[in-house]
mmCIF file of C-alpha atoms and ligand atoms in Angstrom:
data_model
loop_
_atom_site.group_PDB
_atom_site.id
_atom_site.type_symbol
_atom_site.label_atom_id
_atom_site.label_comp_id
_atom_site.label_asym_id
_atom_site.label_seq_id
_atom_site.Cartn_x
_atom_site.Cartn_y
_atom_site.Cartn_z
ATOM 1 C CA MET P 271 -32.534 0.662 69.313
ATOM 2 C CA SER P 272 -32.010 -2.677 70.859
ATOM 3 C CA ASP P 273 -31.823 -3.503 74.539
ATOM 4 C CA HIS P 274 -28.876 -5.448 74.079
ATOM 5 C CA LYS P 275 -25.485 -3.750 74.259
ATOM 6 C CA THR P 276 -22.161 -4.981 73.132
ATOM 7 C CA HIS P 277 -18.685 -3.744 72.469
ATOM 8 C CA PHE P 278 -17.352 -1.581 69.849
ATOM 9 C CA GLY P 279 -13.495 -1.546 70.974
ATOM 10 C CA PHE P 280 -13.728 0.021 74.355
ATOM 11 C CA SER P 281 -16.869 1.502 73.910
ATOM 12 C CA THR P 282 -20.484 0.146 74.625
ATOM 13 C CA VAL P 283 -22.924 0.334 71.900
ATOM 14 C CA ASP P 284 -26.300 -1.006 70.788
ATOM 15 C CA GLU P 285 -25.947 -4.253 69.469
ATOM 16 C CA ASP P 286 -27.783 -3.216 66.156
ATOM 17 C CA GLU P 287 -25.334 -0.287 65.972
ATOM 18 C CA LYS P 288 -21.993 -2.306 65.932
ATOM 19 C CA ALA P 289 -22.215 -3.755 62.307
ATOM 20 C CA GLY P 290 -22.294 -0.289 60.973
ATOM 21 C CA LYS P 291 -19.593 0.980 63.018
ATOM 22 C CA VAL P 292 -17.637 -1.737 61.828
ATOM 23 C CA ALA P 293 -18.527 -1.286 58.314
ATOM 24 C CA GLU P 294 -17.424 2.553 58.392
ATOM 25 C CA VAL P 295 -14.031 1.206 59.668
ATOM 26 C CA PHE P 296 -13.375 -1.176 56.654
ATOM 27 C CA HIS P 297 -14.867 0.988 54.077
ATOM 28 C CA SER P 298 -12.397 3.750 55.292
ATOM 29 C CA VAL P 299 -9.363 1.588 55.385
ATOM 30 C CA ALA P 300 -9.925 -0.739 52.365
ATOM 31 C CA LYS P 301 -7.867 0.967 49.932
ATOM 32 C CA ASN P 302 -4.914 1.020 52.244
ATOM 33 C CA TYR P 303 -5.498 -2.175 54.024
ATOM 34 C CA ASP P 304 -2.726 -4.106 52.742
ATOM 35 C CA ILE P 305 -0.040 -1.735 53.062
ATOM 36 C CA MET P 306 -1.150 -1.073 56.495
ATOM 37 C CA ASN P 307 -0.841 -4.616 57.226
ATOM 38 C CA ASP P 308 2.604 -4.893 56.099
ATOM 39 C CA VAL P 309 3.698 -1.900 58.033
ATOM 40 C CA MET P 310 2.089 -2.407 61.353
ATOM 41 C CA SER P 311 3.110 -6.058 61.439
ATOM 42 C CA GLY P 312 6.528 -5.444 59.818
ATOM 43 C CA GLY P 313 5.397 -8.231 57.304
ATOM 44 C CA LEU P 314 4.596 -10.845 60.119
ATOM 45 C CA HIS P 315 0.852 -11.018 59.033
ATOM 46 C CA ARG P 316 2.235 -12.897 55.843
ATOM 47 C CA VAL P 317 4.017 -15.543 58.150
ATOM 48 C CA TRP P 318 0.826 -16.104 60.308
ATOM 49 C CA LYS P 319 -1.104 -16.544 57.112
ATOM 50 C CA HIS P 320 1.481 -18.778 55.376
ATOM 51 C CA PHE P 321 1.334 -20.846 58.493
ATOM 52 C CA THR P 322 -2.407 -21.086 58.411
ATOM 53 C CA ILE P 323 -2.528 -22.093 54.850
ATOM 54 C CA SER P 324 0.328 -24.755 55.248
ATOM 55 C CA THR P 325 -1.285 -26.396 58.404
ATOM 56 C CA ALA P 326 -4.638 -27.162 56.444
ATOM 57 C CA ARG P 327 -5.197 -30.565 55.318
ATOM 58 C CA LEU P 328 -6.470 -30.073 51.816
ATOM 59 C CA LYS P 329 -6.523 -31.805 48.682
ATOM 60 C CA LYS P 330 -7.197 -30.849 44.970
ATOM 61 C CA GLY P 331 -10.910 -30.673 44.267
ATOM 62 C CA ASP P 332 -11.841 -29.604 47.811
ATOM 63 C CA LYS P 333 -14.309 -26.788 48.539
ATOM 64 C CA VAL P 334 -13.213 -23.909 50.847
ATOM 65 C CA LEU P 335 -15.116 -21.013 52.216
ATOM 66 C CA ASP P 336 -13.015 -17.844 53.273
ATOM 67 C CA ILE P 337 -15.184 -15.774 55.671
ATOM 68 C CA ALA P 338 -14.556 -12.130 56.124
ATOM 69 C CA GLY P 339 -11.930 -12.707 53.433
ATOM 70 C CA GLY P 340 -11.286 -9.082 52.775
ATOM 71 C CA THR P 341 -8.416 -8.510 50.383
ATOM 72 C CA GLY P 342 -8.108 -12.202 49.883
ATOM 73 C CA ASP P 343 -4.801 -13.403 51.251
ATOM 74 C CA LEU P 344 -6.115 -16.684 52.419
ATOM 75 C CA SER P 345 -8.335 -17.243 49.387
ATOM 76 C CA ARG P 346 -5.302 -17.058 47.305
ATOM 77 C CA GLY P 347 -3.453 -19.527 49.207
ATOM 78 C CA TRP P 348 -6.577 -21.924 49.347
ATOM 79 C CA ALA P 349 -6.971 -21.491 45.457
ATOM 80 C CA LYS P 350 -3.393 -22.813 45.052
ATOM 81 C CA ARG P 351 -3.889 -25.688 47.490
ATOM 82 C CA VAL P 352 -7.192 -26.959 45.885
ATOM 83 C CA GLY P 353 -6.160 -26.388 42.186
ATOM 84 C CA LYS P 354 -8.555 -25.825 39.239
ATOM 85 C CA GLU P 355 -11.048 -28.603 40.188
ATOM 86 C CA GLY P 356 -11.391 -27.134 43.587
ATOM 87 C CA GLU P 357 -13.830 -24.400 44.671
ATOM 88 C CA VAL P 358 -12.621 -21.394 46.742
ATOM 89 C CA TRP P 359 -15.333 -18.593 47.696
ATOM 90 C CA LEU P 360 -14.043 -15.040 48.752
ATOM 91 C CA THR P 361 -16.830 -13.657 51.086
ATOM 92 C CA ASP P 362 -17.067 -10.575 53.210
ATOM 93 C CA ILE P 363 -19.692 -8.468 54.568
ATOM 94 C CA ASN P 364 -17.968 -5.182 53.418
ATOM 95 C CA SER P 365 -18.209 -4.284 49.521
ATOM 96 C CA SER P 366 -15.141 -2.075 49.644
ATOM 97 C CA MET P 367 -12.850 -4.901 51.160
ATOM 98 C CA LEU P 368 -14.403 -7.338 48.737
ATOM 99 C CA THR P 369 -13.763 -5.157 45.605
ATOM 100 C CA VAL P 370 -10.111 -4.539 46.615
ATOM 101 C CA GLY P 371 -9.762 -8.217 47.097
ATOM 102 C CA ARG P 372 -11.596 -9.485 43.893
ATOM 103 C CA ASP P 373 -9.623 -6.916 41.825
ATOM 104 C CA ARG P 374 -6.261 -8.024 43.525
ATOM 105 C CA LEU P 375 -6.859 -11.667 42.674
ATOM 106 C CA LEU P 376 -8.323 -10.916 39.131
ATOM 107 C CA ASN P 377 -4.896 -9.079 38.327
ATOM 108 C CA GLU P 378 -3.069 -12.215 39.758
ATOM 109 C CA GLY P 379 -4.899 -14.266 37.124
ATOM 110 C CA LEU P 380 -7.370 -15.804 39.787
ATOM 111 C CA ILE P 381 -10.914 -15.943 39.178
ATOM 112 C CA LEU P 382 -12.869 -16.995 42.213
ATOM 113 C CA PRO P 383 -16.575 -16.967 43.138
ATOM 114 C CA VAL P 384 -17.003 -13.707 45.316
ATOM 115 C CA SER P 385 -20.093 -13.166 47.664
ATOM 116 C CA LEU P 386 -21.044 -10.401 49.819
ATOM 117 C CA ALA P 387 -22.016 -12.509 53.030
ATOM 118 C CA ASP P 388 -22.691 -11.720 56.575
ATOM 119 C CA ALA P 389 -20.880 -14.670 58.658
ATOM 120 C CA GLU P 390 -23.888 -14.603 60.989
ATOM 121 C CA LYS P 391 -26.202 -15.657 58.096
ATOM 122 C CA LEU P 392 -24.168 -17.444 55.637
ATOM 123 C CA PRO P 393 -25.954 -17.956 52.120
ATOM 124 C CA PHE P 394 -24.493 -21.594 51.759
ATOM 125 C CA PRO P 395 -25.949 -25.026 52.225
ATOM 126 C CA ASP P 396 -25.654 -27.259 55.235
ATOM 127 C CA ASN P 397 -22.539 -29.713 55.103
ATOM 128 C CA TYR P 398 -20.837 -28.193 51.836
ATOM 129 C CA PHE P 399 -17.322 -27.246 52.577
ATOM 130 C CA ASN P 400 -14.263 -29.187 53.689
ATOM 131 C CA LEU P 401 -12.726 -26.208 55.034
ATOM 132 C CA VAL P 402 -13.974 -22.759 56.464
ATOM 133 C CA SER P 403 -11.381 -20.166 57.269
ATOM 134 C CA VAL P 404 -11.719 -16.789 58.976
ATOM 135 C CA ALA P 405 -8.629 -14.535 59.555
ATOM 136 C CA PHE P 406 -8.758 -11.520 61.719
ATOM 137 C CA GLY P 407 -12.519 -11.239 61.299
ATOM 138 C CA LEU P 408 -14.307 -12.977 64.113
ATOM 139 C CA ARG P 409 -13.191 -10.117 66.462
ATOM 140 C CA ASN P 410 -15.563 -7.730 64.348
ATOM 141 C CA MET P 411 -18.681 -9.802 64.466
ATOM 142 C CA THR P 412 -21.410 -8.752 66.740
ATOM 143 C CA HIS P 413 -22.727 -12.477 67.440
ATOM 144 C CA LYS P 414 -19.711 -14.549 67.436
ATOM 145 C CA ASP P 415 -21.619 -17.447 68.814
ATOM 146 C CA ALA P 416 -24.091 -17.286 65.819
ATOM 147 C CA ALA P 417 -21.250 -16.914 63.287
ATOM 148 C CA LEU P 418 -19.382 -19.844 64.607
ATOM 149 C CA LYS P 419 -22.702 -22.149 64.412
ATOM 150 C CA GLU P 420 -22.860 -21.095 60.906
ATOM 151 C CA MET P 421 -19.597 -22.048 60.104
ATOM 152 C CA TYR P 422 -20.298 -25.459 61.631
ATOM 153 C CA ARG P 423 -23.496 -25.747 59.782
ATOM 154 C CA VAL P 424 -21.950 -25.170 56.363
ATOM 155 C CA LEU P 425 -18.906 -27.693 56.910
ATOM 156 C CA LYS P 426 -19.191 -31.125 55.722
ATOM 157 C CA PRO P 427 -18.632 -33.938 58.481
ATOM 158 C CA GLY P 428 -14.969 -34.289 58.899
ATOM 159 C CA GLY P 429 -14.396 -30.649 57.692
ATOM 160 C CA THR P 430 -12.304 -28.203 59.565
ATOM 161 C CA LEU P 431 -12.455 -24.619 60.811
ATOM 162 C CA LEU P 432 -9.475 -22.460 61.069
ATOM 163 C CA VAL P 433 -9.846 -19.174 63.085
ATOM 164 C CA LEU P 434 -6.729 -16.811 62.621
ATOM 165 C CA GLU P 435 -7.300 -14.002 65.253
ATOM 166 C CA PHE P 436 -5.396 -11.677 67.455
ATOM 167 C CA SER P 437 -5.279 -13.127 70.964
ATOM 168 C CA LYS P 438 -3.686 -12.617 74.405
ATOM 169 C CA VAL P 439 -0.041 -11.752 74.450
ATOM 170 C CA TYR P 440 2.357 -13.221 76.869
ATOM 171 C CA LYS P 441 2.236 -11.186 80.175
ATOM 172 C CA PRO P 442 6.104 -10.117 80.067
ATOM 173 C CA LEU P 443 5.265 -8.658 76.715
ATOM 174 C CA SER P 444 1.908 -6.777 77.428
ATOM 175 C CA GLY P 445 3.515 -3.382 78.434
ATOM 176 C CA ALA P 446 5.590 -3.171 75.377
ATOM 177 C CA TYR P 447 2.664 -4.444 73.156
ATOM 178 C CA ASP P 448 0.170 -1.863 74.880
ATOM 179 C CA LEU P 449 2.758 1.107 74.131
ATOM 180 C CA TYR P 450 2.969 0.077 70.529
ATOM 181 C CA SER P 451 -0.936 -0.351 69.968
ATOM 182 C CA PHE P 452 -2.026 2.589 71.721
ATOM 183 C CA LYS P 453 0.955 4.996 71.036
ATOM 184 C CA LEU P 454 2.297 4.049 67.732
ATOM 185 C CA LEU P 455 -0.474 2.229 65.745
ATOM 186 C CA PRO P 456 -2.859 5.098 65.457
ATOM 187 C CA VAL P 457 -0.075 7.374 64.357
ATOM 188 C CA MET P 458 0.642 5.019 61.607
ATOM 189 C CA GLY P 459 -2.933 4.861 60.789
ATOM 190 C CA LYS P 460 -3.022 8.620 60.542
ATOM 191 C CA LEU P 461 0.116 8.802 58.305
ATOM 192 C CA ILE P 462 -0.665 6.064 56.013
ATOM 193 C CA ALA P 463 -4.411 5.581 56.023
ATOM 194 C CA LYS P 464 -5.321 9.038 57.030
ATOM 195 C CA ASP P 465 -7.421 7.432 59.621
ATOM 196 C CA ALA P 466 -6.144 7.239 63.277
ATOM 197 C CA ASP P 467 -9.462 6.224 64.633
ATOM 198 C CA SER P 468 -9.779 2.923 62.647
ATOM 199 C CA TYR P 469 -6.525 1.970 64.100
ATOM 200 C CA GLN P 470 -7.431 2.988 67.541
ATOM 201 C CA TYR P 471 -10.459 0.646 67.113
ATOM 202 C CA LEU P 472 -8.110 -2.119 66.059
ATOM 203 C CA ALA P 473 -5.983 -1.803 69.322
ATOM 204 C CA GLU P 474 -9.172 -1.676 71.468
ATOM 205 C CA SER P 475 -10.915 -4.594 69.695
ATOM 206 C CA ILE P 476 -7.853 -6.768 70.299
ATOM 207 C CA ARG P 477 -8.291 -6.215 73.904
ATOM 208 C CA MET P 478 -11.867 -6.902 74.170
ATOM 209 C CA HIS P 479 -11.497 -10.203 72.060
ATOM 210 C CA PRO P 480 -11.740 -13.525 73.802
ATOM 211 C CA ASP P 481 -8.462 -15.106 74.772
ATOM 212 C CA GLN P 482 -7.011 -18.265 73.510
ATOM 213 C CA GLU P 483 -9.074 -20.665 76.140
ATOM 214 C CA THR P 484 -12.199 -18.554 75.853
ATOM 215 C CA LEU P 485 -12.450 -19.019 72.245
ATOM 216 C CA LYS P 486 -11.577 -22.571 72.329
ATOM 217 C CA GLN P 487 -14.632 -22.949 74.792
ATOM 218 C CA MET P 488 -16.784 -21.102 72.409
ATOM 219 C CA MET P 489 -15.709 -23.225 69.451
ATOM 220 C CA LEU P 490 -16.572 -26.320 71.588
ATOM 221 C CA GLU P 491 -20.159 -24.734 72.420
ATOM 222 C CA ALA P 492 -20.675 -24.286 68.788
ATOM 223 C CA GLY P 493 -20.368 -27.917 68.250
ATOM 224 C CA PHE P 494 -16.633 -28.451 67.325
ATOM 225 C CA ASP P 495 -14.615 -31.279 68.285
ATOM 226 C CA SER P 496 -10.855 -31.646 68.773
ATOM 227 C CA VAL P 497 -10.314 -27.932 69.246
ATOM 228 C CA ASP P 498 -7.067 -26.781 69.867
ATOM 229 C CA TYR P 499 -4.933 -23.623 69.103
ATOM 230 C CA HIS P 500 -1.362 -22.805 68.406
ATOM 231 C CA ASN P 501 0.057 -19.465 69.637
ATOM 232 C CA MET P 502 2.254 -17.400 67.116
ATOM 233 C CA SER P 503 4.493 -14.429 67.921
ATOM 234 C CA ALA P 504 4.107 -14.836 71.658
ATOM 235 C CA GLY P 505 0.415 -15.029 71.571
ATOM 236 C CA ILE P 506 -0.136 -11.738 69.556
ATOM 237 C CA VAL P 507 -2.067 -14.061 67.308
ATOM 238 C CA ALA P 508 -3.395 -17.579 67.749
ATOM 239 C CA LEU P 509 -4.656 -20.070 65.172
ATOM 240 C CA HIS P 510 -7.711 -22.040 66.455
ATOM 241 C CA LYS P 511 -8.578 -25.315 64.757
ATOM 242 C CA GLY P 512 -11.989 -27.317 65.360
ATOM 243 C CA VAL P 513 -13.403 -30.320 63.748
ATOM 244 C CA LYS P 514 -17.040 -31.155 62.694
ATOM 245 C CA PHE P 515 -17.405 -34.823 63.495
HETATM 246 C C1 SAM L 1435 -9.105 -7.320 59.403
HETATM 247 S S1 SAM L 1435 -10.106 -7.725 58.099
HETATM 248 C C2 SAM L 1435 -9.413 -9.220 57.599
HETATM 249 C C3 SAM L 1435 -9.333 -9.538 56.287
HETATM 250 C C4 SAM L 1435 -8.669 -10.707 55.826
HETATM 251 N N1 SAM L 1435 -9.357 -11.835 56.133
HETATM 252 C C5 SAM L 1435 -7.264 -10.699 56.077
HETATM 253 O O1 SAM L 1435 -6.881 -11.589 57.091
HETATM 254 O O2 SAM L 1435 -6.233 -9.913 55.906
HETATM 255 C C6 SAM L 1435 -11.750 -8.095 58.754
HETATM 256 C C7 SAM L 1435 -12.794 -8.389 57.811
HETATM 257 O O3 SAM L 1435 -13.943 -8.751 58.618
HETATM 258 C C8 SAM L 1435 -15.042 -8.339 57.825
HETATM 259 N N2 SAM L 1435 -16.337 -8.607 58.582
HETATM 260 C C9 SAM L 1435 -16.637 -7.832 59.727
HETATM 261 N N3 SAM L 1435 -17.845 -8.328 60.132
HETATM 262 C C10 SAM L 1435 -18.075 -9.510 59.330
HETATM 263 C C11 SAM L 1435 -19.271 -10.098 59.250
HETATM 264 N N4 SAM L 1435 -20.347 -10.173 60.246
HETATM 265 N N5 SAM L 1435 -19.283 -11.201 58.300
HETATM 266 C C12 SAM L 1435 -18.352 -11.167 57.217
HETATM 267 N N6 SAM L 1435 -17.302 -10.227 57.392
HETATM 268 C C13 SAM L 1435 -17.107 -9.303 58.340
HETATM 269 C C14 SAM L 1435 -14.738 -6.924 57.497
HETATM 270 O O4 SAM L 1435 -15.562 -6.453 56.567
HETATM 271 C C15 SAM L 1435 -13.283 -6.954 57.125
HETATM 272 O O5 SAM L 1435 -13.228 -6.952 55.767
#
């Protein structure tokens, strides 16, 4: 047991318990993850990811690391952008999510290097990647500061980090958003993924995640420059960008 506490949704847990609890969530939802994403976002997650992929400045032959890549949506987009001469790593800490992602990309004819990797201890050399991405993953990490520093370490000077994550919704919409998140989402989770608790955790973890300005500050503290963000869907999600100079 550790002396340090952290959040798992609205619960307070020992720091060394959180990763195990997050692992249970993603082992449980992996098989239904993609269909749930479409249903609960009404397909919007595809627009958020498309925007993320289209804003990146990439060229053929670049090297990209997709952290917490799960079922591979961003990796697929990166692979198309960097071409056969490029290198795109699909990584995640969770073997169930990574297996679904790897199989899905293989079925689409994409063979990418895949690695079971904890964002807080990345198994990659310093100054290696042109771009690092993390979509809807940072929220689940125990030591977000350590993960951001690792992302900084593996980027080449001039390289970019993109963090796509749920964020703070515009105030006038917060009542309706709460109703949706805490009443409807767990029911959808129960009906489709046979798991209400994991989708209750999703709603809670979004509320506990740093807002736009706080995450910007955390990225600056990890060493990034030119940090900025772009809100989408009234702040339901934000895309943060930072550069390693
Ligand atoms: C909501 S899914 C996002 C998957 C994918 N990026 C997407 O946008 O659809 C969050 C992912 O974060 C992964 N994750 C959680 N903690 C992690 C860590 N410390 N290192 C790497 N991946 C982690 C989970 O295993 C899960 O696959």
